[in-house]
XYZ file of C-alpha atoms in Angstrom:
112
model
C -11.175 -146.744 130.584
C -13.928 -149.336 130.202
C -16.383 -149.455 127.501
C -20.160 -149.308 129.151
C -21.886 -152.481 129.302
C -25.101 -150.900 129.257
C -27.111 -148.127 127.431
C -27.614 -144.813 128.979
C -31.238 -144.439 130.695
C -33.470 -143.855 128.170
C -31.785 -144.552 125.151
C -34.197 -146.562 122.598
C -33.401 -147.411 119.034
C -34.795 -144.724 116.494
C -35.893 -142.563 119.581
C -35.422 -139.384 117.888
C -37.330 -140.564 114.917
C -40.286 -141.237 116.857
C -42.422 -138.598 119.063
C -42.442 -139.483 122.527
C -44.626 -137.074 124.821
C -45.986 -137.272 128.072
C -48.835 -134.838 128.845
C -49.880 -133.992 132.356
C -52.488 -131.340 134.191
C -50.830 -129.766 136.804
C -52.496 -127.689 139.743
C -51.386 -126.151 142.556
C -50.073 -128.323 145.055
C -49.319 -130.831 142.528
C -45.598 -132.638 142.758
C -43.574 -134.347 140.563
C -41.112 -136.909 141.636
C -38.165 -137.526 139.106
C -35.971 -140.702 140.173
C -33.080 -142.543 138.781
C -33.780 -146.508 138.250
C -31.387 -147.016 141.302
C -34.289 -145.787 143.488
C -36.901 -148.460 142.291
C -34.237 -151.400 141.586
C -33.142 -151.354 145.151
C -34.036 -154.457 146.812
C -36.270 -154.898 149.639
C -35.473 -156.696 153.048
C -36.819 -160.152 151.462
C -34.963 -159.572 148.337
C -37.585 -158.256 145.968
C -37.225 -155.023 143.993
C -38.929 -151.957 145.345
C -40.314 -151.108 141.930
C -42.178 -147.979 140.880
C -45.092 -149.388 143.089
C -43.245 -149.499 146.474
C -41.821 -145.609 145.591
C -45.259 -144.505 144.760
C -46.594 -146.289 148.046
C -43.927 -143.893 149.630
C -45.026 -140.671 147.557
C -48.709 -141.381 148.671
C -47.681 -141.756 152.801
C -45.630 -138.375 152.284
C -48.674 -136.344 151.108
C -47.828 -134.008 154.679
C -44.111 -133.743 154.688
C -42.824 -130.342 152.935
C -41.236 -130.515 149.582
C -37.662 -129.510 150.946
C -38.026 -132.255 153.679
C -39.371 -134.729 150.910
C -36.453 -135.904 149.333
C -34.491 -136.801 152.797
C -37.838 -138.425 153.847
C -37.978 -140.497 150.916
C -34.207 -141.791 150.965
C -34.746 -142.354 154.699
C -37.742 -144.528 154.278
C -36.203 -146.297 151.258
C -32.995 -147.221 153.603
C -35.095 -148.311 155.783
C -36.861 -151.191 153.630
C -33.542 -151.835 151.618
C -31.524 -154.608 152.423
C -27.945 -153.508 152.767
C -26.178 -150.297 150.696
C -27.609 -149.302 147.351
C -26.054 -151.104 144.273
C -26.918 -148.006 141.972
C -26.932 -144.277 142.049
C -30.058 -142.825 144.150
C -31.251 -139.473 142.615
C -34.535 -137.766 143.229
C -35.661 -134.352 141.539
C -38.634 -133.103 143.363
C -40.971 -130.415 141.970
C -43.992 -128.752 143.320
C -46.208 -126.338 141.767
C -47.165 -123.453 143.916
C -49.407 -121.523 141.833
C -51.481 -121.915 138.636
C -49.539 -121.969 135.408
C -50.878 -118.817 133.547
C -53.167 -119.679 130.904
C -51.724 -122.987 130.110
C -52.866 -125.716 132.384
C -51.356 -128.996 130.309
C -47.727 -129.306 129.777
C -46.377 -131.622 127.219
C -43.010 -132.516 127.434
C -41.088 -134.702 124.849
C -39.046 -135.054 121.939
C -39.890 -134.824 117.713
């Protein structure tokens, strides 16, 4: 076995000592797209990183794609933009809110 050359994704010095929160308001029809860095670190045809902005553009284009087809739709579009094979894992998790949250419209995630 070889020692890792990189920190695991999300590791920040003193992470558990510093509160980290993200608060969003969710309504029916809203979608969350969670992804690994392999998605946004893919190189496009010009050799530039796709970055979060490139993924955001694709997500905006996908507004009418059904949630159960969205993952493959995004991966196909990324493959079309990408130059060569992926250099890292490419994982997506997609969530679509179908009905209002009971009595609590704002959700907060994080660590304390």
